[in-house]
Coordinates of C-alpha atoms in Angstrom, one line a residue:
M3 CA -13.1 -21.8 -2.2
G4 CA -11.0 -24.9 -2.0
R5 CA -8.3 -26.0 0.5
N6 CA -5.8 -26.0 -2.1
S7 CA -7.2 -22.8 -4.0
V8 CA -5.3 -19.6 -3.8
L9 CA -6.1 -15.8 -4.5
W10 CA -4.2 -14.3 -7.1
S11 CA -3.6 -10.8 -8.5
L12 CA -1.0 -8.8 -10.8
T13 CA -0.6 -6.6 -7.6
K14 CA 0.3 -9.5 -5.4
H15 CA 2.6 -11.1 -8.2
K16 CA 4.6 -7.9 -8.5
M17 CA 5.0 -7.5 -4.6
L18 CA 6.0 -11.4 -4.7
M19 CA 8.8 -10.4 -7.3
E20 CA 9.9 -7.5 -5.2
C21 CA 10.4 -9.0 -2.0
E22 CA 8.9 -12.2 -0.2
T23 CA 9.3 -10.5 3.1
K24 CA 7.2 -7.6 2.1
Y25 CA 4.6 -9.7 0.4
V26 CA 4.2 -11.7 3.8
L27 CA 4.2 -8.9 5.8
N28 CA 1.7 -7.2 3.5
Y29 CA -0.8 -10.1 3.0
Y30 CA -0.8 -12.0 5.6
L31 CA 1.4 -11.3 8.9
A32 CA 0.5 -7.2 9.2
K33 CA -3.1 -8.5 9.9
R34 CA -2.0 -10.4 13.2
G35 CA -1.1 -7.1 14.4
E36 CA -4.8 -5.6 14.5
F37 CA -5.0 -7.3 17.9
E38 CA -3.6 -5.6 21.1
T39 CA -2.4 -8.7 22.5
K40 CA 0.4 -9.2 19.6
P41 CA 3.8 -8.2 19.9
P42 CA 4.6 -4.2 19.5
L43 CA 6.2 -5.2 15.6
L44 CA 3.1 -6.8 14.4
Q45 CA 0.9 -4.2 15.5
L46 CA 3.2 -1.5 14.2
A47 CA 3.1 -3.8 11.0
W48 CA -0.6 -3.4 10.6
R49 CA -0.2 0.5 10.8
L50 CA 2.4 0.2 8.1
K51 CA 0.1 -1.8 6.0
N52 CA -2.2 0.9 5.9
M53 CA 0.0 3.5 5.0
T54 CA -0.1 5.2 1.5
N55 CA 2.3 7.3 -0.4
V56 CA 1.8 10.4 -2.7
Y57 CA 1.7 8.4 -5.9
L58 CA -0.7 5.7 -4.8
L59 CA -2.5 8.8 -3.2
I60 CA -2.9 10.8 -6.4
G61 CA -3.5 7.9 -8.7
D62 CA -6.6 6.7 -5.9
Q63 CA -8.1 9.7 -6.1
I64 CA -7.8 10.4 -9.5
H65 CA -9.4 7.2 -10.6
Q66 CA -12.2 8.0 -7.8
E67 CA -13.0 11.3 -9.9
I68 CA -12.7 9.9 -13.3
E69 CA -15.5 7.5 -12.2
S70 CA -17.9 9.9 -10.6
E71 CA -17.3 12.2 -13.4
I72 CA -18.3 9.5 -16.1
R73 CA -21.2 8.4 -14.0
T74 CA -22.6 12.1 -13.8
L75 CA -22.0 12.4 -17.5
L76 CA -23.9 9.5 -18.3
E77 CA -26.7 10.2 -16.3
T78 CA -27.2 14.1 -17.1
G79 CA -25.3 14.6 -20.2
E80 CA -23.5 17.4 -19.1
L81 CA -19.9 17.8 -20.2
L82 CA -16.8 17.4 -17.9
N83 CA -15.3 20.9 -16.8
A84 CA -11.5 20.5 -16.1
K85 CA -11.4 23.1 -13.8
K86 CA -14.0 21.9 -11.6
I87 CA -12.4 18.4 -11.5
K88 CA -8.8 19.8 -10.6
E89 CA -10.4 21.9 -7.5
A90 CA -12.1 18.8 -6.3
L91 CA -9.1 16.7 -6.4
N92 CA -6.6 19.0 -5.2
K93 CA -9.1 19.7 -2.2
N94 CA -9.7 16.2 -1.5
I95 CA -6.1 15.4 -1.5
E96 CA -4.9 18.2 0.7
E97 CA -7.7 17.3 3.0
I98 CA -6.1 14.0 3.3
Y99 CA -2.6 14.9 3.7
K100 CA -3.4 17.7 6.2
K101 CA -5.1 15.2 8.3
A102 CA -2.2 12.7 8.1
E103 CA 0.1 15.7 9.1
R104 CA -1.6 16.2 12.6
G105 CA -2.7 12.7 13.2
L106 CA 0.1 10.4 13.6
E107 CA -1.1 9.4 17.2
R108 CA -4.7 8.6 16.2
W109 CA -3.2 6.7 13.2
Y110 CA -0.9 4.7 15.9
K111 CA -4.4 3.9 17.9
D112 CA -6.4 3.2 14.6
P113 CA -4.8 3.1 11.2
T114 CA -8.2 2.7 9.4
A115 CA -9.7 5.6 11.3
N116 CA -6.9 8.1 10.1
S117 CA -4.5 8.3 6.6
M118 CA -0.8 8.2 7.0
L119 CA 1.4 9.3 4.3
F120 CA 4.9 7.5 3.6
E121 CA 6.6 10.9 2.8
I122 CA 5.1 12.3 6.2
Y123 CA 6.0 9.1 8.4
Y124 CA 9.5 8.6 7.3
D125 CA 10.8 11.8 5.9
S126 CA 8.9 14.6 8.3
S127 CA 6.1 15.7 10.2
R128 CA 4.7 17.4 7.6
L129 CA 4.6 17.5 3.7
K130 CA 7.2 19.3 2.0
E131 CA 6.5 22.0 0.0
E132 CA 8.0 20.7 -3.3
V133 CA 5.8 17.7 -2.8
K134 CA 2.7 19.8 -2.6
Q135 CA 3.7 21.2 -5.8
F136 CA 4.6 18.2 -7.3
I137 CA 0.9 16.8 -6.5
R138 CA -0.7 20.1 -7.8
R139 CA 1.3 19.7 -11.3
K140 CA 0.5 16.1 -11.5
V141 CA -3.4 16.3 -11.0
D142 CA -3.5 19.1 -13.7
T143 CA -1.3 17.1 -16.2
C144 CA -3.6 14.2 -15.6
V145 CA -7.0 16.0 -15.4
D146 CA -6.3 17.3 -18.8
G147 CA -4.7 13.9 -19.9
F148 CA -8.1 12.9 -19.0
I149 CA -10.3 15.6 -20.5
N150 CA -8.5 15.4 -23.9
S151 CA -8.3 11.6 -23.9
F152 CA -9.7 9.4 -26.8
T153 CA -11.9 7.1 -24.5
L154 CA -13.6 10.0 -23.5
N155 CA -14.1 12.0 -27.0
E156 CA -14.4 9.4 -29.4
K157 CA -16.2 6.6 -27.2
I158 CA -18.3 7.9 -24.1
Y159 CA -19.1 11.3 -25.8
S160 CA -20.3 9.2 -28.7
G161 CA -23.4 7.5 -26.8
K162 CA -22.9 4.3 -28.2
L163 CA -21.3 2.8 -25.2
Q164 CA -23.2 0.2 -23.2
I165 CA -21.1 0.3 -19.8
M166 CA -21.0 -3.1 -18.4
E167 CA -18.8 -2.4 -15.4
S168 CA -17.0 0.8 -13.8
E169 CA -14.5 0.7 -11.1
K170 CA -15.1 -2.5 -9.8
Y171 CA -13.0 -5.5 -8.5
R172 CA -13.8 -8.5 -10.2
S173 CA -12.2 -12.2 -10.7
F174 CA -12.3 -15.2 -12.9
M175 CA -11.2 -18.9 -12.1
L176 CA -8.2 -20.4 -13.6
E177 CA -8.3 -24.2 -12.7
A178 CA -8.3 -23.6 -8.8
I179 CA -6.7 -20.0 -8.7
K180 CA -9.1 -17.3 -8.4
V181 CA -7.5 -14.3 -10.3
N182 CA -8.5 -11.0 -9.4
L183 CA -8.3 -7.4 -11.3
S184 CA -9.8 -4.2 -11.4
A185 CA -10.3 -2.7 -14.7
D186 CA -11.5 0.9 -14.8
L187 CA -14.1 0.7 -17.7
I188 CA -15.7 -2.4 -19.5
Y189 CA -17.9 -1.6 -22.3
F190 CA -19.5 -2.8 -25.5
D191 CA -19.7 -0.5 -28.4
T192 CA -22.9 -0.9 -30.2
N193 CA -21.6 1.2 -33.1
C194 CA -19.3 -1.4 -34.3
N195 CA -20.0 -4.6 -32.2
E196 CA -16.7 -4.3 -30.0
W197 CA -15.6 -4.9 -26.6
G198 CA -13.4 -2.8 -25.1
I199 CA -11.7 -2.4 -21.7
V200 CA -10.1 0.8 -20.4
D201 CA -7.3 1.8 -17.9
W202 CA -6.7 5.2 -16.7
K203 CA -3.1 5.4 -15.8
S204 CA -1.4 8.1 -13.8
G205 CA 1.9 6.6 -13.7
K206 CA 4.1 5.5 -16.7
E207 CA 4.4 2.8 -19.0
S208 CA 5.3 -0.8 -17.1
A209 CA 6.8 -4.0 -18.2
F210 CA 3.8 -5.4 -16.7
D211 CA 1.0 -3.9 -19.2
P212 CA 1.3 -6.7 -21.8
I213 CA 0.8 -9.2 -19.0
Q214 CA -2.2 -7.1 -17.8
L215 CA -3.8 -6.9 -21.1
A216 CA -3.8 -10.7 -21.7
I217 CA -5.5 -11.1 -18.0
Y218 CA -8.4 -8.6 -19.1
G219 CA -8.9 -10.7 -22.1
M220 CA -9.1 -13.9 -20.2
Y221 CA -11.7 -12.4 -17.8
A222 CA -13.8 -10.6 -20.8
E223 CA -13.9 -14.1 -22.2
A224 CA -14.7 -16.2 -19.0
T225 CA -17.5 -13.7 -17.8
Y226 CA -19.3 -12.2 -20.9
G227 CA -18.1 -14.8 -23.5
A228 CA -16.5 -12.2 -25.7
N229 CA -14.3 -13.3 -28.7
V230 CA -11.1 -11.5 -28.0
N231 CA -10.6 -11.1 -31.8
D232 CA -13.4 -8.2 -31.0
L233 CA -11.6 -7.2 -28.0
I234 CA -10.0 -3.7 -27.5
V235 CA -7.9 -3.0 -24.7
T236 CA -6.9 1.1 -24.1
N237 CA -4.6 2.2 -22.0
E238 CA -5.0 6.1 -21.2
Y239 CA -1.6 7.5 -20.0
L240 CA -3.2 10.6 -18.5
E241 CA 0.1 12.2 -17.5
D242 CA 1.9 11.8 -20.7
G243 CA -1.3 12.5 -22.7
K244 CA -0.6 9.1 -24.6
N245 CA -3.4 6.6 -25.7
K246 CA -2.7 3.4 -26.5
C247 CA -4.8 0.7 -28.0
Y248 CA -4.2 -3.0 -28.4
K249 CA -6.1 -6.0 -29.9
V250 CA -5.4 -8.8 -27.5
D251 CA -3.9 -11.7 -28.8
S252 CA -4.9 -15.0 -27.5
S253 CA -1.7 -16.8 -28.2
E254 CA -0.2 -14.8 -25.3
F255 CA -2.6 -16.7 -22.7
K256 CA -0.8 -19.8 -22.5
E257 CA 2.3 -18.2 -21.4
V258 CA 0.7 -15.9 -18.9
K259 CA -1.3 -18.9 -17.3
T260 CA 1.7 -20.4 -16.9
M261 CA 3.7 -17.6 -15.1
I262 CA 0.0 -17.1 -13.1
K263 CA 0.2 -20.9 -12.0
Q264 CA 3.9 -20.5 -10.9
S265 CA 3.6 -17.7 -9.1
A266 CA 0.3 -19.2 -7.1
D267 CA 2.4 -22.2 -6.5
R268 CA 5.3 -20.0 -4.8
I269 CA 2.3 -18.1 -2.9
M270 CA 0.9 -21.6 -1.5
K271 CA 4.3 -22.6 -0.4
L272 CA 4.5 -19.2 1.5
E273 CA 1.3 -19.8 3.1
E274 CA 2.3 -23.3 4.1
S275 CA 5.3 -21.2 6.5
L276 CA 2.9 -18.9 8.0
S277 CA 2.3 -21.1 11.3
V278 CA 5.7 -19.8 12.5
R279 CA 5.7 -18.0 16.1
D280 CA 5.1 -14.3 15.7
G281 CA 8.5 -13.6 17.2
D282 CA 10.5 -15.6 14.5
V283 CA 8.5 -13.8 11.4
M284 CA 10.8 -11.6 10.2
D285 CA 13.5 -14.5 9.9
I286 CA 12.1 -17.2 7.5
F287 CA 11.2 -15.2 4.5
P288 CA 13.7 -14.1 2.1
K289 CA 14.6 -10.3 1.9
T290 CA 15.3 -8.5 -1.1
E291 CA 18.6 -7.1 -1.9
N292 CA 17.8 -4.5 -3.5
Q293 CA 18.0 -1.3 -1.7
K294 CA 15.9 0.7 -3.6
V295 CA 13.0 -1.5 -2.9
C296 CA 13.9 -1.4 0.7
E297 CA 14.0 2.4 0.9
R298 CA 10.3 2.8 -0.7
C299 CA 9.0 0.0 1.3
N300 CA 6.4 0.7 4.1
F301 CA 7.7 -1.9 6.0
K302 CA 11.4 -0.5 6.4
A303 CA 10.7 0.5 10.0
I304 CA 10.7 -3.1 11.6
C305 CA 12.6 -5.0 8.6
L306 CA 15.7 -2.9 8.7
E307 CA 17.4 -3.1 12.0
N308 CA 18.6 0.3 12.1
Y309 CA 15.0 1.3 11.9
R310 CA 13.6 -1.1 14.2
D311 CA 13.9 -0.2 17.6
R312 CA 13.2 3.7 17.4
H313 CA 10.1 3.2 15.3
I314 CA 8.7 0.6 17.8
N315 CA 9.6 2.8 20.8
N316 CA 7.7 5.6 19.0
F317 CA 4.7 3.6 18.3
L318 CA 4.3 2.3 21.9
V319 CA 4.8 5.8 23.1
G320 CA 2.4 7.0 20.7
I321 CA -0.3 4.4 21.8
G322 CA 0.4 5.0 25.3
K323 CA 2.0 1.8 26.5
K324 CA 5.5 3.1 27.0
S325 CA 6.7 6.3 28.8
R326 CA 10.0 7.9 27.1
N327 CA 13.2 7.0 28.6
K328 CA 11.5 3.7 30.5
E329 CA 14.4 1.6 32.1
V330 CA 14.2 -1.9 32.9
E331 CA 14.8 -2.6 36.5
M332 CA 15.8 -6.2 38.0
I333 CA 12.1 -6.8 39.1
D334 CA 11.2 -6.4 35.3
I335 CA 13.8 -9.1 34.3
E336 CA 12.5 -11.4 37.2
L337 CA 9.1 -10.7 36.0
M338 CA 10.0 -11.5 32.2
R339 CA 11.8 -14.6 33.6
E340 CA 8.5 -16.0 35.3
L341 CA 6.4 -15.1 32.1
V342 CA 8.7 -16.7 29.7
F343 CA 8.9 -19.6 32.4
N344 CA 5.0 -19.8 31.8
G345 CA 5.0 -20.2 28.2
M346 CA 5.1 -16.4 26.7
P347 CA 6.8 -16.5 23.3
V348 CA 9.6 -14.3 23.1
E349 CA 12.5 -13.8 20.5
H350 CA 15.9 -16.1 21.2
E351 CA 17.9 -13.5 22.1
V352 CA 15.4 -12.4 25.0
E353 CA 15.7 -16.2 26.0
V354 CA 19.4 -16.2 26.0
F355 CA 19.7 -13.1 28.0
L356 CA 17.0 -14.4 30.6
E357 CA 19.8 -17.0 31.4
E358 CA 22.4 -14.8 31.5
S359 CA 23.2 -12.5 34.6
P360 CA 22.0 -9.0 33.3
Y361 CA 25.1 -7.7 32.5
G362 CA 26.4 -11.0 31.0
T363 CA 26.3 -9.8 27.3
E364 CA 27.5 -5.9 27.8
E365 CA 27.8 -4.9 24.0
S366 CA 24.1 -6.0 23.7
Y367 CA 22.7 -5.0 26.9
T368 CA 21.0 -1.7 25.7
Y369 CA 19.4 -3.5 22.5
K370 CA 18.0 -6.5 24.9
L371 CA 16.4 -4.1 27.6
E372 CA 14.8 -2.3 25.1
R373 CA 13.2 -5.5 23.8
F374 CA 12.0 -6.2 27.6
S375 CA 10.5 -2.8 27.6
E376 CA 8.2 -3.9 24.4
Y377 CA 7.4 -7.1 25.8
L378 CA 6.5 -5.9 28.9
S379 CA 4.4 -2.8 28.0
G380 CA 1.6 -5.4 27.1
Y381 CA 1.7 -7.0 30.6

């Protein structure tokens, strides 16, 4: 891709609309924390990026199971069994959350090797019983919704479909913007010469659904040369057991394209600010004022000041780079001064403290000593 091109998706756009700090942490800055030489804040950000939650876990597992069952159906002709699907889903999900319950330190050391759930990391060390019951209920209703869905019974079972793509990330170019998308099923119905795109949705209806439909239409047109007048997009809302079929309106393309271009421009402007020092990353991007977004955000452990010290300290202890209740002595302060003098980047407040006597700012003394512990743990 060219220098002025940008990767865009509806998922990225929604996060950008929620909070620019969350967006930048998730798509850019957290990646820096993959390396042990980076500050603990960014190392923890890398872990938090690789954390999921109960809703995403259920949705992901349901989509994987549906894709597998449809593939098996098309290969063998065997009708689907709801009980079997529910048992497989509940088993897989239970294995994942049990692994998360006993694997915090493994996740600290390698977040790609051990799953972690938001509800376990922030709420308790074990998943609450009411959450487990919620999982089982949602699996039951979503599987029933799939088994009784219009797409499965009226389309797939008919044997008239030519499956073009299933559960595959795909993209198309909109000028210099690479638009990424992920539809669950794309087919051509030879019975009525109709193109179809299907999304299995484990959640509720969203205000973004019409935008998503237009993007699917653009993709089918750009990739298959499909006439949008012959394109049916179907949202299967599995939990509610509802089915909604839409004809794509090409007149909406212009409005959606304008939105994509404006969103992509903002993304490019954010990218231009990414050369900032690691220690300054939390201060330059606007944060949302919506507390509901903050409360459900993976990154609140480092973004919210009342969370940050405790979570970074726990992370350092978890990876063995800090002992509990470690105190910083005068010799540590002198070492820090020497490191900073030789170019080690630190937060501004640490630089100020190093210019003072150790007890010069009494009310922030403890806070700054904790910062010393974080920086010195890597040296």
